[in-house]
């Protein structure tokens, strides 16, 4: 079984081919960082136009890398949401056109499910497992019972953790993308210099909050005139921020682990997924937690943590072999929760 995947939800244009032997036959990713860097963040219109300009070529290159033709495909999958709607539309329409022309089944994949199922491609993780999904737009804890079966037990009530990283880095003048830049400079800093808050630590439940932490960084920066914001100050503040995030994630994840182990005693895996899963410091902290709890932490390889089409192709394959497929009148979705039945959190807005 061979599936072509297309990913265009944000600022990576990607095409990949995977098979049911858990082999990535091709995985092409074109980053748009240089296009967005002058603006300090992703500009949706620029992203959509870049997808439109490069996607056809990337699909052709991925097919060539895999050594297959459209006739060899069993299905075509794409990110149908959530994401920047212009980009999602480009990918969805391209996938529909290929599926129609080649007379192949079409699958619209939830981008978050792509992240959630990547470890089944890379590590063949069995259901059920606990998922900590951390990215620029999302921070959630979910129990993954099966393909399309998600129970959300925690979410952010304000900022996502990746968003907090990026905005903090921007306040500190570390450039774009901010998360990796902050992680790099934090490795040189003193994490005990600045007393930053640990939002919601010690409280019941598994929800997250990061806006107050971000504001605390802003207040410290305001206390230093620009000439005094030396590399040492920035490194210490970055290290203090990263430790505060780590402490917060550990506290909330510990509650989630206890809840998961109570209700799913056969489950032994905590999966870390999403772009922030590439942060090595946070991986190390969560490994300590799972070791203490008698669980195993599994995270995809670093190049499969950020947005890519291999995860979309795999999620499409997982759905397809269960007999699922989508009609060609599927409408791209800017918002698409994995657990639509989960109760809304006050103040969380669309991130819930």
Short mmCIF file of C-alpha atoms in Angstrom, two decimals:
data_model
loop_
_atom_site.label_atom_id
_atom_site.label_comp_id
_atom_site.label_asym_id
_atom_site.label_seq_id
_atom_site.Cartn_x
_atom_site.Cartn_y
_atom_site.Cartn_z
CA UNK A 1 0.00 0.00 0.00
CA UNK A 2 1.51 3.33 -1.11
CA UNK A 3 0.19 6.81 -0.22
CA UNK A 4 1.21 10.27 -1.40
CA UNK A 5 0.99 12.95 1.29
CA UNK A 6 0.83 16.74 0.91
CA UNK A 7 1.37 19.27 3.74
CA UNK A 8 0.72 23.02 3.36
CA UNK A 9 -0.79 24.09 6.69
CA UNK A 10 1.69 26.84 7.58
CA UNK A 11 5.14 27.77 6.28
CA UNK A 12 6.51 24.44 5.04
CA UNK A 13 5.57 23.15 1.61
CA UNK A 14 5.97 19.38 1.65
CA UNK A 15 5.26 16.20 -0.30
CA UNK A 16 6.08 12.63 0.72
CA UNK A 17 5.42 9.01 -0.18
CA UNK A 18 5.13 6.23 2.43
CA UNK A 19 4.10 2.60 2.35
CA UNK A 20 2.47 0.19 4.78
CA UNK A 21 5.84 -1.35 5.63
CA UNK A 22 6.50 1.87 7.58
CA UNK A 23 9.01 3.03 4.98
CA UNK A 24 9.37 6.67 3.97
CA UNK A 25 10.04 6.37 0.24
CA UNK A 26 10.35 10.13 -0.24
CA UNK A 27 10.06 13.19 1.98
CA UNK A 28 10.52 16.62 0.39
CA UNK A 29 10.18 19.73 2.58
CA UNK A 30 10.68 23.31 1.44
CA UNK A 31 10.99 25.80 4.29
CA UNK A 32 9.76 29.36 3.81
CA UNK A 33 11.86 30.83 6.63
CA UNK A 34 13.69 33.28 4.38
CA UNK A 35 10.37 34.56 2.99
CA UNK A 36 8.97 35.34 6.44
CA UNK A 37 12.10 36.33 8.38
CA UNK A 38 11.90 40.05 7.41
CA UNK A 39 8.47 40.21 9.08
CA UNK A 40 9.38 38.33 12.26
CA UNK A 41 6.64 35.75 11.75
CA UNK A 42 4.52 33.93 9.21
CA UNK A 43 2.57 36.12 6.77
CA UNK A 44 -0.41 34.02 5.59
CA UNK A 45 -0.65 35.54 2.10
CA UNK A 46 3.07 35.04 1.45
CA UNK A 47 2.81 31.45 2.71
CA UNK A 48 -0.14 30.62 0.44
CA UNK A 49 1.58 32.08 -2.64
CA UNK A 50 4.76 30.13 -1.89
CA UNK A 51 2.77 26.88 -1.60
CA UNK A 52 1.13 27.62 -4.93
CA UNK A 53 4.48 28.33 -6.57
CA UNK A 54 6.41 25.29 -5.33
CA UNK A 55 3.97 22.45 -4.53
CA UNK A 56 3.68 20.93 -8.02
CA UNK A 57 7.45 20.69 -8.30
CA UNK A 58 7.81 19.11 -4.86
CA UNK A 59 5.16 16.50 -5.63
CA UNK A 60 6.97 15.60 -8.86
CA UNK A 61 10.30 15.37 -7.01
CA UNK A 62 8.81 13.20 -4.26
CA UNK A 63 7.28 10.82 -6.80
CA UNK A 64 10.61 10.64 -8.62
CA UNK A 65 12.50 10.02 -5.35
CA UNK A 66 10.10 7.19 -4.50
CA UNK A 67 10.36 5.70 -7.98
CA UNK A 68 6.59 5.51 -8.40
CA UNK A 69 3.99 6.91 -10.77
CA UNK A 70 0.50 8.15 -9.91
CA UNK A 71 -0.86 4.83 -11.15
CA UNK A 72 1.15 3.06 -8.42
CA UNK A 73 -0.52 4.99 -5.60
CA UNK A 74 -3.28 3.50 -3.50
CA UNK A 75 -4.46 6.88 -2.18
CA UNK A 76 -3.69 10.59 -2.00
CA UNK A 77 -3.72 12.35 1.38
CA UNK A 78 -3.35 16.02 2.30
CA UNK A 79 -3.67 18.30 5.30
CA UNK A 80 -7.32 19.37 5.28
CA UNK A 81 -6.86 21.51 8.41
CA UNK A 82 -6.28 23.03 10.85
CA UNK A 83 -3.96 25.72 9.58
CA UNK A 84 -3.70 28.93 7.61
CA UNK A 85 -6.68 28.57 5.32
CA UNK A 86 -4.97 29.85 2.17
CA UNK A 87 -2.24 27.25 2.40
CA UNK A 88 -4.64 24.47 3.37
CA UNK A 89 -6.72 25.29 0.29
CA UNK A 90 -3.69 25.04 -2.01
CA UNK A 91 -2.73 21.60 -0.71
CA UNK A 92 -6.29 20.30 -0.63
CA UNK A 93 -7.08 21.36 -4.19
CA UNK A 94 -3.81 19.89 -5.46
CA UNK A 95 -4.50 16.56 -3.75
CA UNK A 96 -8.06 16.49 -5.05
CA UNK A 97 -6.86 17.15 -8.60
CA UNK A 98 -4.31 14.32 -8.42
CA UNK A 99 -6.84 11.92 -6.90
CA UNK A 100 -9.45 12.78 -9.53
CA UNK A 101 -7.06 12.59 -12.49
CA UNK A 102 -5.47 9.33 -11.32
CA UNK A 103 -8.80 7.86 -10.13
CA UNK A 104 -7.44 7.30 -6.61
CA UNK A 105 -9.12 7.66 -3.19
CA UNK A 106 -8.73 11.04 -1.51
CA UNK A 107 -8.15 11.54 2.23
CA UNK A 108 -8.26 14.87 4.09
CA UNK A 109 -6.06 14.47 7.16
CA UNK A 110 -6.23 16.44 10.38
CA UNK A 111 -2.79 18.02 10.69
CA UNK A 112 -2.77 17.32 14.44
CA UNK A 113 -3.54 13.66 13.82
CA UNK A 114 -0.50 13.60 11.55
CA UNK A 115 1.65 14.64 14.52
CA UNK A 116 -0.22 12.26 16.83
CA UNK A 117 0.37 9.17 14.67
CA UNK A 118 3.96 9.83 13.55
CA UNK A 119 5.35 7.55 16.28
CA UNK A 120 3.41 4.66 14.78
CA UNK A 121 5.38 5.23 11.59
CA UNK A 122 8.76 5.60 13.28
CA UNK A 123 8.41 3.37 16.36
CA UNK A 124 5.26 1.28 15.80
CA UNK A 125 3.79 2.45 19.11
CA UNK A 126 0.68 0.52 20.13
CA UNK A 127 -2.61 2.03 21.29
CA UNK A 128 -3.48 3.38 23.78
CA UNK A 129 -0.86 6.02 24.55
CA UNK A 130 -0.69 9.41 26.22
CA UNK A 131 0.13 12.29 23.88
CA UNK A 132 1.66 15.64 24.76
CA UNK A 133 1.17 17.74 21.62
CA UNK A 134 3.27 20.90 21.77
CA UNK A 135 3.71 23.29 18.85
CA UNK A 136 3.47 26.93 17.85
CA UNK A 137 -0.30 26.82 17.81
CA UNK A 138 -1.22 24.00 20.18
CA UNK A 139 -0.48 22.69 23.64
CA UNK A 140 -2.68 19.73 24.54
CA UNK A 141 -2.64 16.44 26.40
CA UNK A 142 -4.69 13.70 24.78
CA UNK A 143 -5.26 10.01 25.29
CA UNK A 144 -4.93 8.29 21.91
CA UNK A 145 -7.20 5.26 21.92
CA UNK A 146 -6.97 4.57 18.19
CA UNK A 147 -7.01 6.20 14.77
CA UNK A 148 -9.55 9.02 15.00
CA UNK A 149 -10.17 8.28 18.69
CA UNK A 150 -8.86 11.05 20.94
CA UNK A 151 -9.76 12.13 24.45
CA UNK A 152 -8.43 15.54 25.40
CA UNK A 153 -7.66 15.87 29.13
CA UNK A 154 -5.70 19.12 29.06
CA UNK A 155 -5.16 22.21 26.93
CA UNK A 156 -3.72 25.70 27.13
CA UNK A 157 -6.04 28.38 28.43
CA UNK A 158 -4.06 31.12 26.65
CA UNK A 159 -0.78 30.72 24.71
CA UNK A 160 0.63 27.58 23.19
CA UNK A 161 4.11 26.68 24.42
CA UNK A 162 5.69 27.20 21.00
CA UNK A 163 3.98 30.56 20.76
CA UNK A 164 5.44 31.53 24.13
CA UNK A 165 8.92 30.50 22.95
CA UNK A 166 8.63 32.49 19.71
CA UNK A 167 7.20 35.63 21.31
CA UNK A 168 9.73 35.58 24.14
CA UNK A 169 12.55 35.21 21.61
CA UNK A 170 11.14 38.11 19.62
CA UNK A 171 11.04 40.34 22.73
CA UNK A 172 14.69 39.47 23.35
CA UNK A 173 15.68 40.27 19.78
CA UNK A 174 16.80 36.72 18.97
CA UNK A 175 15.38 36.69 15.46
CA UNK A 176 13.08 34.30 13.62
CA UNK A 177 12.37 31.46 14.09
CA UNK A 178 12.52 32.21 17.77
CA UNK A 179 12.16 28.82 19.46
CA UNK A 180 15.39 27.22 18.19
CA UNK A 181 17.29 30.49 18.73
CA UNK A 182 16.12 30.70 22.34
CA UNK A 183 17.03 27.06 23.00
CA UNK A 184 20.53 27.63 21.61
CA UNK A 185 21.29 30.71 23.71
CA UNK A 186 19.69 29.16 26.82
CA UNK A 187 22.36 26.45 26.80
CA UNK A 188 24.91 29.13 27.72
CA UNK A 189 22.87 30.78 30.47
CA UNK A 190 22.24 30.55 34.21
CA UNK A 191 18.67 29.23 34.69
CA UNK A 192 18.56 30.42 38.32
CA UNK A 193 19.25 34.10 37.73
CA UNK A 194 15.68 35.24 37.09
CA UNK A 195 12.76 34.18 39.25
CA UNK A 196 10.05 33.50 36.68
CA UNK A 197 6.61 32.10 37.55
CA UNK A 198 5.43 28.52 36.98
CA UNK A 199 1.79 29.04 35.95
CA UNK A 200 -0.78 26.60 37.44
CA UNK A 201 1.94 24.52 39.13
CA UNK A 202 0.53 22.44 41.96
CA UNK A 203 -3.07 22.82 40.87
CA UNK A 204 -5.32 19.91 39.92
CA UNK A 205 -5.89 19.05 36.27
CA UNK A 206 -3.77 19.03 33.16
CA UNK A 207 -4.37 22.48 31.64
CA UNK A 208 -1.54 24.87 30.78
CA UNK A 209 -0.98 28.63 30.89
CA UNK A 210 1.98 30.56 29.50
CA UNK A 211 0.85 34.17 29.04
CA UNK A 212 1.89 35.19 32.55
CA UNK A 213 5.33 33.68 32.07
CA UNK A 214 5.75 35.64 28.86
CA UNK A 215 4.68 38.84 30.61
CA UNK A 216 7.20 38.23 33.39
CA UNK A 217 9.98 38.07 30.80
CA UNK A 218 8.75 41.37 29.37
CA UNK A 219 8.85 42.97 32.82
CA UNK A 220 12.45 41.84 33.39
CA UNK A 221 13.48 43.21 30.00
CA UNK A 222 11.85 46.53 30.81
CA UNK A 223 14.04 46.71 33.91
CA UNK A 224 17.19 46.60 31.80
CA UNK A 225 17.99 49.59 29.58
CA UNK A 226 18.87 48.39 26.10
CA UNK A 227 22.64 48.95 26.58
CA UNK A 228 22.50 46.61 29.60
CA UNK A 229 20.76 43.81 27.69
CA UNK A 230 24.04 42.01 27.11
CA UNK A 231 24.48 38.55 25.66
CA UNK A 232 24.95 37.28 29.21
CA UNK A 233 21.67 38.81 30.38
CA UNK A 234 19.82 37.35 27.39
CA UNK A 235 21.36 33.93 27.87
CA UNK A 236 20.43 33.89 31.57
CA UNK A 237 16.89 35.07 30.85
CA UNK A 238 16.48 32.48 28.08
CA UNK A 239 17.74 29.72 30.37
CA UNK A 240 15.43 30.87 33.18
CA UNK A 241 12.49 30.94 30.78
CA UNK A 242 13.22 27.50 29.38
CA UNK A 243 13.50 26.00 32.86
CA UNK A 244 10.22 27.61 33.87
CA UNK A 245 8.54 26.09 30.81
CA UNK A 246 10.10 22.73 31.63
CA UNK A 247 8.90 22.88 35.25
CA UNK A 248 5.41 23.79 34.09
CA UNK A 249 5.22 21.03 31.50
CA UNK A 250 6.48 18.45 33.98
CA UNK A 251 3.96 19.49 36.62
CA UNK A 252 0.99 19.33 34.25
CA UNK A 253 2.24 16.21 32.47
CA UNK A 254 2.68 14.41 35.80
CA UNK A 255 -1.02 14.90 36.53
CA UNK A 256 -1.82 13.57 33.07
CA UNK A 257 0.41 10.52 33.56
CA UNK A 258 -1.34 9.62 36.82
CA UNK A 259 -4.77 9.98 35.19
CA UNK A 260 -3.71 7.92 32.17
CA UNK A 261 -2.17 5.11 34.24
CA UNK A 262 -5.29 4.97 36.40
CA UNK A 263 -7.73 4.68 33.49
CA UNK A 264 -5.53 2.82 30.99
CA UNK A 265 -3.31 0.44 33.01
CA UNK A 266 -2.08 -1.32 29.84
CA UNK A 267 -0.73 1.93 28.39
CA UNK A 268 2.96 2.48 29.04
CA UNK A 269 3.95 5.22 26.58
CA UNK A 270 4.04 9.01 26.70
CA UNK A 271 4.41 10.42 23.19
CA UNK A 272 5.88 13.88 22.68
CA UNK A 273 4.91 15.38 19.32
CA UNK A 274 4.76 18.71 17.49
CA UNK A 275 7.42 21.26 16.63
CA UNK A 276 8.42 21.94 20.24
CA UNK A 277 9.19 18.22 20.62
CA UNK A 278 12.46 19.03 18.87
CA UNK A 279 13.63 20.90 21.99
CA UNK A 280 16.27 18.63 23.53
CA UNK A 281 16.03 20.18 27.00
CA UNK A 282 12.29 19.47 27.22
CA UNK A 283 12.82 15.94 25.93
CA UNK A 284 15.35 15.31 28.71
CA UNK A 285 13.01 16.67 31.40
CA UNK A 286 10.10 14.53 30.21
CA UNK A 287 12.33 11.46 30.04
CA UNK A 288 13.05 11.93 33.75
CA UNK A 289 9.30 12.01 34.41
CA UNK A 290 8.52 8.86 32.44
CA UNK A 291 11.44 6.99 34.03
CA UNK A 292 10.05 7.81 37.48
CA UNK A 293 6.55 6.72 36.44
CA UNK A 294 7.66 3.45 34.85
CA UNK A 295 6.65 4.64 31.39
CA UNK A 296 8.55 5.20 28.17
CA UNK A 297 8.92 8.54 26.40
CA UNK A 298 8.75 8.26 22.61
CA UNK A 299 9.26 11.20 20.27
CA UNK A 300 9.78 11.24 16.50
CA UNK A 301 13.20 12.01 15.01
CA UNK A 302 13.88 15.74 15.02
CA UNK A 303 13.17 16.14 11.29
CA UNK A 304 9.72 14.59 11.74
CA UNK A 305 8.75 16.78 14.72
CA UNK A 306 8.31 19.88 12.56
CA UNK A 307 5.71 19.99 9.80
CA UNK A 308 6.28 17.42 7.06
CA UNK A 309 4.27 15.40 4.57
CA UNK A 310 5.45 11.95 5.67
CA UNK A 311 3.25 12.24 8.77
CA UNK A 312 0.29 13.25 6.58
CA UNK A 313 0.84 10.34 4.20
CA UNK A 314 1.09 7.94 7.15
CA UNK A 315 -2.04 9.26 8.87
CA UNK A 316 -3.84 8.95 5.54
CA UNK A 317 -2.60 5.38 5.19
CA UNK A 318 -3.76 4.53 8.71
CA UNK A 319 -7.24 5.82 7.87
CA UNK A 320 -7.32 4.25 4.41
CA UNK A 321 -6.58 0.72 5.63
CA UNK A 322 -9.51 1.09 8.02
CA UNK A 323 -11.71 1.66 4.98
CA UNK A 324 -12.00 5.43 5.34
CA UNK A 325 -11.87 8.00 2.54
CA UNK A 326 -13.23 11.49 1.87
CA UNK A 327 -15.39 12.96 -0.88
CA UNK A 328 -13.92 15.46 -3.32
CA UNK A 329 -16.30 18.11 -1.99
CA UNK A 330 -14.44 18.17 1.35
CA UNK A 331 -14.07 21.75 2.59
CA UNK A 332 -10.71 22.84 4.05
CA UNK A 333 -10.97 23.65 7.76
CA UNK A 334 -9.02 26.42 9.53
CA UNK A 335 -10.00 24.85 12.89
CA UNK A 336 -10.31 21.12 13.48
CA UNK A 337 -10.08 19.80 17.06
CA UNK A 338 -8.99 16.20 17.57
CA UNK A 339 -11.60 15.83 20.33
CA UNK A 340 -14.61 17.93 19.29
CA UNK A 341 -16.51 16.75 22.37
CA UNK A 342 -13.98 18.16 24.82
CA UNK A 343 -15.40 20.99 26.96
CA UNK A 344 -14.26 24.51 26.18
CA UNK A 345 -11.86 26.15 28.62
CA UNK A 346 -12.57 29.73 29.77
CA UNK A 347 -10.22 32.10 27.98
CA UNK A 348 -8.79 29.43 25.71
CA UNK A 349 -10.70 30.55 22.61
CA UNK A 350 -9.95 28.68 19.41
CA UNK A 351 -6.86 27.02 20.90
CA UNK A 352 -9.10 24.75 23.01
#
